[in-house]
Amino acid sequence: MGAEVKTKTFSREQRTRYRERLLENLESFGQYLATADFAGTGSIGMEMELNLTNADCSPALRNSAVLEAIADPAFQTEIGAFNIELNHPALAVAGRGLEELENGLRDQLNHADERAASAKARILMIGILPTLKRALVEDMSWLSAGKRYAALNTSVLQARGEDVLMDVRGIESLSFYAKNIAPEAACTSVQLHLQVQPSEFAPVWNAAQIVAGPQVALAANSPVFMEKLLWHETRIEVFKQSIDTRPPEMRNQGVRPRVWFGERWITSIFDLFEENVRYFPALLPELSRTSGKQTKAGAPLLPELRLHNGTVYRWNRPIYDPGEDLPNLRLENRLLPAGPTVLDTVANAAFFFGLVRMIRTADRPLWSRLAFKSAADNFINCAKQGLEATVYWPGIGDIPVVELIIRHLLPLAAEGLADLRVAPDLIDRYMEILRARAQTEQNGANWQIKTLRLLEAGGLDRPAALAEMTRQYSHNMHTNQPVHTWPLEGAAG
């Protein structure tokens, strides 16, 4: 969720001055982009948000105790007291980098899980914890310690002027008012980072937007929210609604949501930062003493612009990092759910990195043949229906997303990974996992939906069935066998 802030509330004078600083930062960023040297490409990174559960699979609101037990700066708080975040060190994708990522994640998570046990908690990789109940949003016990989280909650509610309406229609329907932004804490994701040069950023971002639909369909793992079966990747809509600063009247006027897919293809990373400043009021307007200062290498720090960027929740977010030796630019891909296993997670990452590589370097860019709205529609359709969705693809037309993935996108991703000089045996390994997942149509979402229905058909009521499903999920997660091989059981395994 970013750096800590010093206060939970902000004055009108602070907001006015912050707006001025944002404009100054933006101008400095535009000037610096035109002449600066940035760190090279080929570096990848990953952040993973995790759930904490009790022995009965209910949320464990003890992230402070768990982090104290883990005692590793790679693990940090998230907004929910039942969440933590893992940051894996950046590495090169070439050669055996993806295998290094897989082994590193597994080692970090195994260590963390062992230490979390001393705080009587377990770690679960899943998009939305299925055992969350409405009682969670009735008070502030869900909120992690720290002024940033409290300030964010206050700012969203003040901007809305009313409680947060959660209204999701999918397989089943859910509608209620939350007194705070607690539903946002339900959404745990994997964030992939790709380091790029300024000249490369626009085609990389455009390519990432195009693949967002198939990407989320293949990886969907969040079908349950507040005990209801909703979208295959319900996290997409829950996140959007939970921190929506717009009252209904603003939505009706077409004001842009804070969680945003975007509305156009871009020509520069500057386009996205300019949109941030132009369209979105500050949520955390904290003035920095480092504004106007530079690193030893001459990179502007731009603290207000970077803080503001962290409160505009694009599914593909631009990142400017002034660094220490050289600044760097990164694309942060934020639409994947956590889980189901480390192996599935790295296979999902391989799909993204390979596919973006090929699409962004094509002689005739796909975004020149696809309306931006079609990419946005693909994204929402795939979030709703997962591997059962149909999408529109340039040169093909309407096509089932499973057929698109198997016949067209997996070969393209494999070619892109080869171009990135990934070891051939790793390409085969990860692409085969994804191919089998698509062929069986068993991603995390479909496994959860089918398992829940089997348990209910066997006589369990919804809360008991969700607890048992989550227990089975946790067991399967620890086997690290890919989700398409997980058994479907109607009773305790």
Coordinates of C-alpha atoms in Angstrom, one line a residue:
M1 CA 0.0 0.0 0.0
G2 CA 3.0 2.3 -0.1
A3 CA 4.9 4.5 2.3
E4 CA 3.5 5.6 5.7
V5 CA 2.0 9.1 6.1
K6 CA 2.2 11.4 9.2
T7 CA -1.4 12.3 9.7
K8 CA -4.9 10.8 9.3
T9 CA -6.6 14.0 8.1
F10 CA -5.6 16.9 5.9
S11 CA -6.5 20.6 5.8
R12 CA -7.8 22.6 2.9
E13 CA -4.5 24.5 2.9
Q14 CA -2.6 21.2 2.6
R15 CA -4.7 20.1 -0.3
T16 CA -4.3 23.3 -2.2
R17 CA -0.5 23.3 -1.7
Y18 CA -0.4 19.6 -2.7
R19 CA -2.1 20.3 -6.0
E20 CA 0.5 23.0 -6.7
R21 CA 3.3 20.5 -5.9
L22 CA 1.7 17.8 -8.1
L23 CA 1.8 20.2 -11.1
E24 CA 5.4 21.2 -10.3
N25 CA 6.4 17.5 -10.0
L26 CA 4.6 16.7 -13.3
E27 CA 6.5 19.4 -15.2
S28 CA 9.8 18.2 -13.7
F29 CA 9.0 14.6 -14.7
G30 CA 8.2 15.6 -18.3
Q31 CA 11.5 17.6 -18.6
Y32 CA 13.6 14.8 -17.1
L33 CA 12.1 12.1 -19.3
A34 CA 13.3 13.9 -22.4
T35 CA 17.0 13.8 -21.5
A36 CA 17.7 11.3 -18.7
D37 CA 19.4 7.9 -18.7
F38 CA 17.4 5.1 -17.1
A39 CA 18.4 1.6 -15.9
G40 CA 18.2 -1.1 -18.5
T41 CA 15.6 -3.7 -19.3
G42 CA 15.1 -7.4 -18.6
S43 CA 14.6 -7.1 -14.8
I44 CA 11.4 -8.5 -13.3
G45 CA 10.0 -8.5 -9.8
M46 CA 6.9 -9.7 -7.9
E47 CA 4.9 -8.7 -4.9
M48 CA 2.3 -11.1 -3.4
E49 CA -0.5 -10.3 -1.0
L50 CA -1.4 -13.1 1.4
N51 CA -4.2 -14.0 3.8
L52 CA -3.8 -15.1 7.3
T53 CA -6.2 -17.7 8.7
N54 CA -7.0 -19.4 12.0
A55 CA -7.1 -23.2 12.4
D56 CA -10.8 -23.1 11.4
C57 CA -9.9 -21.2 8.2
S58 CA -11.5 -17.9 9.5
P59 CA -9.5 -14.7 9.0
A60 CA -6.7 -14.2 11.6
L61 CA -6.5 -10.5 12.5
R62 CA -2.9 -10.7 13.7
N63 CA -0.6 -9.5 11.0
S64 CA 1.5 -7.5 13.5
A65 CA 2.2 -10.6 15.5
V66 CA 2.9 -12.7 12.4
L67 CA 5.3 -10.1 11.0
E68 CA 7.1 -9.9 14.3
A69 CA 7.5 -13.7 14.2
I70 CA 8.7 -13.8 10.5
A71 CA 11.2 -10.9 11.2
D72 CA 12.0 -10.4 7.6
P73 CA 11.8 -7.0 5.9
A74 CA 10.6 -8.7 2.7
F75 CA 7.3 -9.2 4.5
Q76 CA 5.2 -6.1 5.2
T77 CA 1.7 -5.1 6.3
E78 CA -1.2 -4.6 4.0
I79 CA -4.4 -2.7 4.7
G80 CA -6.2 -5.6 6.3
A81 CA -5.1 -7.0 9.7
F82 CA -5.5 -10.5 8.1
N83 CA -3.2 -9.6 5.2
I84 CA 0.6 -9.4 4.7
E85 CA 2.6 -8.7 1.6
L86 CA 5.7 -10.5 0.3
N87 CA 8.2 -8.6 -1.9
H88 CA 10.5 -10.9 -3.9
P89 CA 13.9 -9.3 -5.0
A90 CA 14.2 -8.2 -8.6
L91 CA 16.0 -10.6 -10.9
A92 CA 16.8 -11.2 -14.6
V93 CA 14.2 -13.1 -16.6
A94 CA 16.8 -14.6 -19.0
G95 CA 18.2 -18.0 -18.5
R96 CA 16.7 -19.7 -15.3
G97 CA 15.3 -16.5 -13.8
L98 CA 11.8 -17.8 -13.6
E99 CA 13.0 -20.9 -11.8
E100 CA 14.9 -18.7 -9.4
L101 CA 11.7 -16.8 -8.8
E102 CA 9.8 -20.0 -8.2
N103 CA 12.3 -21.4 -5.8
G104 CA 12.7 -18.1 -4.0
L105 CA 9.0 -17.7 -3.5
R106 CA 8.6 -21.2 -2.2
D107 CA 11.5 -20.8 0.3
Q108 CA 10.2 -17.4 1.5
L109 CA 6.6 -18.7 2.0
N110 CA 7.7 -21.9 3.7
H111 CA 9.8 -20.0 6.1
A112 CA 7.0 -17.4 6.7
D113 CA 4.4 -20.1 7.2
E114 CA 6.5 -21.9 9.8
R115 CA 7.1 -18.7 11.7
A116 CA 3.4 -17.6 11.4
A117 CA 2.5 -20.8 13.3
S118 CA 4.0 -19.4 16.4
A119 CA 1.4 -16.6 16.2
K120 CA -1.3 -19.3 15.7
A121 CA -1.9 -18.3 12.1
R122 CA -1.6 -19.9 8.7
I123 CA -0.7 -18.3 5.3
L124 CA -3.0 -18.7 2.4
M125 CA -2.5 -17.7 -1.2
I126 CA -6.0 -16.9 -2.6
G127 CA -7.6 -14.0 -4.4
I128 CA -10.4 -13.6 -1.7
L129 CA -10.5 -15.5 1.5
P130 CA -13.8 -17.5 1.1
T131 CA -14.6 -17.5 4.9
L132 CA -14.9 -13.7 5.2
K133 CA -18.3 -12.7 6.7
R134 CA -20.2 -9.4 6.8
A135 CA -19.4 -8.9 10.5
L136 CA -15.9 -8.1 9.4
V137 CA -17.0 -4.7 8.0
E138 CA -19.1 -3.6 11.0
D139 CA -16.1 -2.1 12.9
M140 CA -12.5 -1.1 12.4
S141 CA -10.9 -4.3 13.9
W142 CA -10.0 -5.3 10.4
L143 CA -7.7 -2.4 9.8
S144 CA -3.9 -2.7 10.1
A145 CA -2.0 -0.3 12.4
G146 CA -0.6 2.8 10.6
K147 CA -1.8 6.2 9.7
R148 CA -1.7 5.6 6.0
Y149 CA -4.5 3.0 6.1
A150 CA -6.7 5.1 8.5
A151 CA -6.1 8.2 6.3
L152 CA -7.1 6.3 3.1
N153 CA -10.2 5.1 4.8
T154 CA -11.1 8.6 5.9
S155 CA -10.4 10.2 2.6
V156 CA -12.5 7.7 0.6
L157 CA -15.5 8.1 2.9
Q158 CA -15.2 11.9 2.9
A159 CA -15.1 12.0 -0.9
R160 CA -18.1 9.8 -1.2
G161 CA -20.0 11.5 1.6
E162 CA -21.8 8.2 2.4
D163 CA -21.3 4.5 3.2
V164 CA -19.7 2.3 0.6
L165 CA -22.2 0.4 -1.6
M166 CA -21.1 -3.1 -2.5
D167 CA -23.4 -4.4 -5.3
V168 CA -22.1 -7.3 -7.3
R169 CA -24.3 -9.5 -9.6
G170 CA -22.9 -12.7 -10.9
I171 CA -23.7 -16.4 -10.3
E172 CA -25.4 -15.1 -7.2
S173 CA -26.0 -11.6 -6.1
L174 CA -24.8 -9.5 -3.2
S175 CA -25.8 -5.9 -2.1
F176 CA -25.0 -4.1 1.1
Y177 CA -23.5 -0.9 2.5
A178 CA -20.2 -1.0 4.2
K179 CA -19.3 1.6 6.9
N180 CA -15.7 1.6 5.8
I181 CA -13.4 0.4 3.0
A182 CA -12.9 -3.0 4.6
P183 CA -14.0 -4.9 1.5
E184 CA -10.8 -3.6 -0.2
A185 CA -8.8 -5.7 2.3
A186 CA -10.5 -8.8 1.0
C187 CA -8.7 -8.4 -2.4
T188 CA -5.2 -10.0 -2.4
S189 CA -3.2 -10.0 -5.6
V190 CA 0.0 -10.7 -7.3
Q191 CA 1.8 -7.7 -8.8
L192 CA 4.3 -8.3 -11.6
H193 CA 7.0 -5.7 -12.3
L194 CA 8.7 -5.3 -15.7
Q195 CA 11.5 -2.7 -16.0
V196 CA 11.5 -0.8 -19.3
Q197 CA 13.1 2.2 -21.0
P198 CA 11.0 5.3 -21.6
S199 CA 10.8 4.6 -25.3
E200 CA 9.5 1.1 -24.6
F201 CA 6.9 2.0 -22.0
A202 CA 3.9 2.9 -24.2
P203 CA 4.0 -0.3 -26.4
V204 CA 4.5 -2.4 -23.2
W205 CA 1.6 -0.8 -21.4
N206 CA -0.6 -1.0 -24.5
A207 CA 0.3 -4.7 -24.9
A208 CA -0.5 -5.4 -21.2
Q209 CA -3.9 -3.8 -21.6
I210 CA -4.7 -6.0 -24.6
V211 CA -3.7 -9.3 -22.8
A212 CA -5.5 -8.3 -19.5
G213 CA -8.7 -10.2 -20.4
P214 CA -7.1 -13.6 -21.3
Q215 CA -4.6 -13.1 -18.4
V216 CA -7.4 -12.8 -15.8
A217 CA -9.5 -15.6 -17.4
L218 CA -6.6 -18.1 -17.1
A219 CA -5.7 -17.1 -13.6
A220 CA -9.1 -16.4 -12.0
N221 CA -9.1 -17.5 -8.3
S222 CA -11.7 -15.3 -6.5
P223 CA -15.3 -16.6 -7.0
V224 CA -16.5 -16.1 -3.4
F225 CA -17.1 -12.9 -1.5
M226 CA -19.0 -12.6 1.7
E227 CA -20.3 -16.2 1.3
K228 CA -21.7 -15.6 -2.2
L229 CA -20.6 -17.0 -5.5
L230 CA -20.2 -14.0 -7.8
W231 CA -17.7 -13.4 -10.6
H232 CA -14.9 -15.9 -11.4
E233 CA -12.5 -13.1 -10.5
T234 CA -14.8 -11.1 -8.1
R235 CA -11.8 -9.3 -6.8
I236 CA -11.8 -7.0 -9.8
E237 CA -15.2 -5.6 -9.1
V238 CA -14.9 -5.7 -5.3
F239 CA -11.7 -3.7 -5.4
K240 CA -13.3 -1.1 -7.7
Q241 CA -16.4 -0.6 -5.6
S242 CA -14.7 -0.7 -2.2
I243 CA -12.6 2.4 -2.8
D244 CA -14.8 4.2 -5.2
T245 CA -14.7 7.9 -4.2
R246 CA -17.7 8.7 -6.4
P247 CA -21.2 9.1 -5.0
P248 CA -23.9 7.8 -7.5
E249 CA -24.4 11.2 -9.0
M250 CA -20.7 11.4 -10.0
R251 CA -20.9 7.9 -11.5
N252 CA -23.9 9.0 -13.5
Q253 CA -22.0 11.9 -14.9
G254 CA -19.3 9.7 -16.1
V255 CA -16.6 10.7 -13.6
R256 CA -13.7 8.2 -13.8
P257 CA -13.4 5.6 -11.0
R258 CA -10.4 5.4 -8.8
V259 CA -9.8 1.8 -9.8
W260 CA -9.4 2.3 -13.6
F261 CA -8.7 0.2 -16.7
G262 CA -8.1 3.4 -18.6
E263 CA -9.8 4.9 -21.7
R264 CA -7.2 5.1 -24.5
W265 CA -3.9 3.8 -25.9
I266 CA -0.9 5.8 -24.9
T267 CA 2.2 7.2 -26.6
S268 CA 4.3 7.8 -23.5
I269 CA 4.5 7.0 -19.8
F270 CA 3.9 10.7 -19.3
D271 CA 0.3 10.3 -20.6
L272 CA -0.6 8.2 -17.5
F273 CA 1.0 10.5 -14.9
E274 CA -0.7 13.5 -16.6
E275 CA -4.1 11.7 -16.5
N276 CA -3.5 11.0 -12.8
V277 CA -3.0 14.7 -12.0
R278 CA -5.8 15.9 -14.4
Y279 CA -8.5 13.5 -13.4
F280 CA -8.0 12.4 -9.8
P281 CA -8.1 14.5 -6.6
A282 CA -5.5 13.7 -4.0
L283 CA -6.5 11.1 -1.4
L284 CA -3.3 11.5 0.7
P285 CA -2.2 15.1 0.1
E286 CA 0.9 15.0 2.4
L287 CA 3.6 17.5 1.5
S288 CA 7.2 16.2 1.5
R289 CA 10.3 18.0 2.6
T290 CA 12.2 16.2 -0.3
S291 CA 10.1 17.9 -3.0
G292 CA 12.3 19.6 -5.6
K293 CA 15.4 17.5 -4.5
Q294 CA 17.4 15.0 -6.5
T295 CA 19.4 11.8 -6.0
K296 CA 23.1 11.9 -6.3
A297 CA 22.7 10.8 -9.9
G298 CA 20.5 13.8 -10.6
A299 CA 17.1 12.0 -10.7
P300 CA 14.2 14.2 -9.3
L301 CA 12.6 12.5 -6.2
L302 CA 9.0 13.8 -7.2
P303 CA 7.5 12.6 -3.8
E304 CA 4.1 14.1 -4.3
L305 CA 3.7 12.7 -7.8
R306 CA 4.8 9.2 -6.7
L307 CA 2.5 9.2 -3.7
H308 CA -0.4 10.3 -5.8
N309 CA 0.3 7.6 -8.4
G310 CA 0.0 5.0 -5.6
T311 CA -3.6 6.1 -5.0
V312 CA -4.8 5.8 -8.6
Y313 CA -5.4 2.1 -8.9
R314 CA -4.7 1.2 -12.5
W315 CA -4.7 -2.5 -13.4
N316 CA -1.4 -1.7 -15.2
R317 CA 0.2 1.0 -13.3
P318 CA 3.3 3.1 -14.3
I319 CA 6.1 3.3 -11.8
Y320 CA 8.9 5.9 -11.6
D321 CA 11.6 5.1 -9.1
P322 CA 14.5 7.6 -8.7
G323 CA 16.7 4.8 -7.5
E324 CA 20.2 5.3 -6.1
D325 CA 22.5 4.9 -9.0
L326 CA 20.1 5.2 -12.0
P327 CA 16.4 5.8 -12.0
N328 CA 14.1 3.2 -13.5
L329 CA 10.7 2.9 -15.0
R330 CA 8.5 -0.1 -14.4
L331 CA 5.1 -1.4 -15.5
E332 CA 3.3 -2.9 -12.5
N333 CA 0.8 -5.5 -13.6
R334 CA -1.8 -5.6 -10.8
L335 CA -4.7 -7.7 -12.1
L336 CA -3.7 -11.2 -11.0
P337 CA -5.1 -12.9 -7.9
A338 CA -2.8 -14.6 -5.4
G339 CA -2.5 -18.4 -5.7
P340 CA -3.4 -21.1 -6.0
T341 CA 0.2 -22.4 -5.8
V342 CA 3.7 -21.0 -6.3
L343 CA 4.0 -23.1 -9.4
D344 CA 0.7 -21.7 -10.9
T345 CA 1.8 -18.2 -9.9
V346 CA 5.1 -18.4 -11.8
A347 CA 3.4 -20.0 -14.8
N348 CA 1.0 -17.0 -14.8
A349 CA 4.0 -14.7 -14.7
A350 CA 5.7 -16.5 -17.6
F351 CA 2.5 -16.1 -19.7
F352 CA 2.4 -12.4 -19.0
F353 CA 6.1 -11.6 -19.7
G354 CA 6.3 -13.7 -22.8
L355 CA 3.0 -12.5 -24.3
V356 CA 3.8 -8.8 -23.7
R357 CA 7.2 -9.3 -25.2
M358 CA 5.8 -10.5 -28.5
I359 CA 2.8 -8.2 -28.8
R360 CA 4.8 -5.0 -28.1
T361 CA 7.5 -5.9 -30.7
A362 CA 5.1 -6.9 -33.5
D363 CA 5.6 -5.1 -36.8
R364 CA 1.9 -4.1 -36.8
P365 CA 0.8 -3.4 -33.3
L366 CA -2.4 -5.1 -32.1
W367 CA -3.6 -1.8 -30.6
S368 CA -3.7 -0.3 -34.0
R369 CA -6.4 -2.9 -34.9
L370 CA -8.4 -3.0 -31.6
A371 CA -10.6 -0.4 -30.1
F372 CA -9.6 0.4 -26.6
K373 CA -13.2 -0.3 -25.4
S374 CA -12.9 -3.8 -26.8
A375 CA -9.9 -4.5 -24.6
A376 CA -11.8 -3.1 -21.6
D377 CA -14.9 -5.2 -22.5
N378 CA -12.7 -8.3 -22.8
F379 CA -11.2 -7.6 -19.4
I380 CA -14.6 -7.4 -17.7
N381 CA -16.1 -10.4 -19.5
C382 CA -13.1 -12.5 -18.4
A383 CA -13.3 -11.3 -14.8
K384 CA -17.0 -12.3 -14.8
Q385 CA -16.8 -15.6 -16.6
G386 CA -13.2 -16.7 -16.4
L387 CA -12.4 -19.5 -18.8
E388 CA -16.1 -19.7 -19.9
A389 CA -15.8 -16.2 -21.5
T390 CA -15.8 -15.2 -25.1
V391 CA -13.6 -12.3 -26.2
Y392 CA -13.0 -10.2 -29.3
W393 CA -9.5 -10.5 -30.9
P394 CA -8.0 -8.6 -33.9
G395 CA -7.9 -10.7 -37.1
I396 CA -10.1 -13.4 -35.5
G397 CA -13.3 -11.8 -34.2
D398 CA -15.3 -13.3 -31.4
I399 CA -13.7 -16.4 -30.0
P400 CA -13.9 -18.5 -26.8
V401 CA -11.1 -17.4 -24.6
V402 CA -10.0 -21.0 -24.0
E403 CA -9.5 -21.5 -27.8
L404 CA -7.7 -18.1 -28.0
I405 CA -5.3 -19.1 -25.2
I406 CA -4.6 -22.6 -26.5
R407 CA -4.3 -22.0 -30.2
H408 CA -2.9 -18.5 -30.3
L409 CA -1.6 -17.0 -27.0
L410 CA 0.4 -19.8 -25.5
P411 CA 2.5 -20.3 -28.7
L412 CA 3.0 -16.5 -28.8
A413 CA 4.0 -16.4 -25.1
A414 CA 6.5 -19.3 -25.7
E415 CA 8.0 -17.4 -28.6
G416 CA 8.3 -14.3 -26.4
L417 CA 10.0 -16.2 -23.6
A418 CA 12.4 -17.6 -26.2
D419 CA 13.1 -14.0 -27.4
L420 CA 13.8 -13.1 -23.7
R421 CA 16.3 -16.0 -23.7
V422 CA 14.5 -18.0 -21.1
A423 CA 15.8 -21.6 -20.8
P424 CA 13.9 -23.8 -23.2
D425 CA 13.0 -26.4 -20.6
L426 CA 11.4 -23.8 -18.4
I427 CA 9.4 -22.4 -21.3
D428 CA 8.0 -25.9 -22.0
R429 CA 7.3 -26.5 -18.3
Y430 CA 5.3 -23.4 -17.6
M431 CA 3.5 -23.4 -20.9
E432 CA 2.4 -27.0 -20.5
I433 CA 1.0 -26.2 -17.1
L434 CA -1.1 -23.4 -18.6
R435 CA -2.1 -25.5 -21.6
A436 CA -3.4 -28.2 -19.3
R437 CA -5.2 -25.7 -17.2
A438 CA -7.0 -24.2 -20.2
Q439 CA -7.8 -27.6 -21.7
T440 CA -9.3 -28.9 -18.4
E441 CA -10.9 -25.4 -17.7
Q442 CA -9.9 -25.9 -14.1
N443 CA -8.4 -22.7 -12.7
G444 CA -8.7 -21.8 -9.1
A445 CA -12.1 -20.2 -9.6
N446 CA -13.6 -23.3 -11.2
W447 CA -12.1 -25.6 -8.6
Q448 CA -13.7 -23.5 -5.8
I449 CA -17.1 -23.3 -7.5
K450 CA -17.2 -27.0 -8.2
T451 CA -15.9 -28.0 -4.8
L452 CA -18.4 -25.7 -3.0
R453 CA -21.3 -27.2 -5.0
L454 CA -20.2 -30.8 -4.2
L455 CA -19.9 -30.0 -0.5
E456 CA -23.3 -28.4 -0.4
A457 CA -24.8 -31.3 -2.4
G458 CA -23.4 -33.5 0.3
G459 CA -25.4 -31.8 3.0
L460 CA -23.2 -29.0 4.3
D461 CA -24.7 -25.5 4.7
R462 CA -22.9 -22.6 3.0
P463 CA -20.6 -21.5 6.0
A464 CA -19.5 -25.1 6.7
A465 CA -19.0 -25.8 3.0
L466 CA -16.8 -22.7 2.6
A467 CA -14.7 -23.6 5.6
E468 CA -14.2 -27.2 4.3
M469 CA -13.5 -25.9 0.8
T470 CA -10.9 -23.5 2.2
R471 CA -9.3 -26.4 4.3
Q472 CA -9.0 -28.5 1.1
Y473 CA -7.6 -25.5 -0.8
S474 CA -4.9 -25.0 1.9
H475 CA -4.0 -28.7 1.7
N476 CA -3.7 -28.6 -2.1
M477 CA -1.8 -25.3 -2.0
H478 CA 0.9 -26.9 0.1
T479 CA 1.4 -29.8 -2.3
N480 CA 2.4 -27.3 -5.0
Q481 CA 0.7 -29.4 -7.6
P482 CA -0.8 -27.2 -10.3
V483 CA -4.5 -26.4 -9.8
H484 CA -5.7 -28.3 -12.8
T485 CA -4.6 -31.5 -11.1
W486 CA -6.5 -30.8 -7.8
P487 CA -9.1 -33.4 -7.0
L488 CA -12.8 -32.5 -6.6
E489 CA -14.0 -33.9 -3.3
G490 CA -17.4 -33.5 -1.7
A491 CA -16.2 -34.3 1.8
A492 CA -13.1 -33.9 3.9
G493 CA -10.1 -35.4 2.1

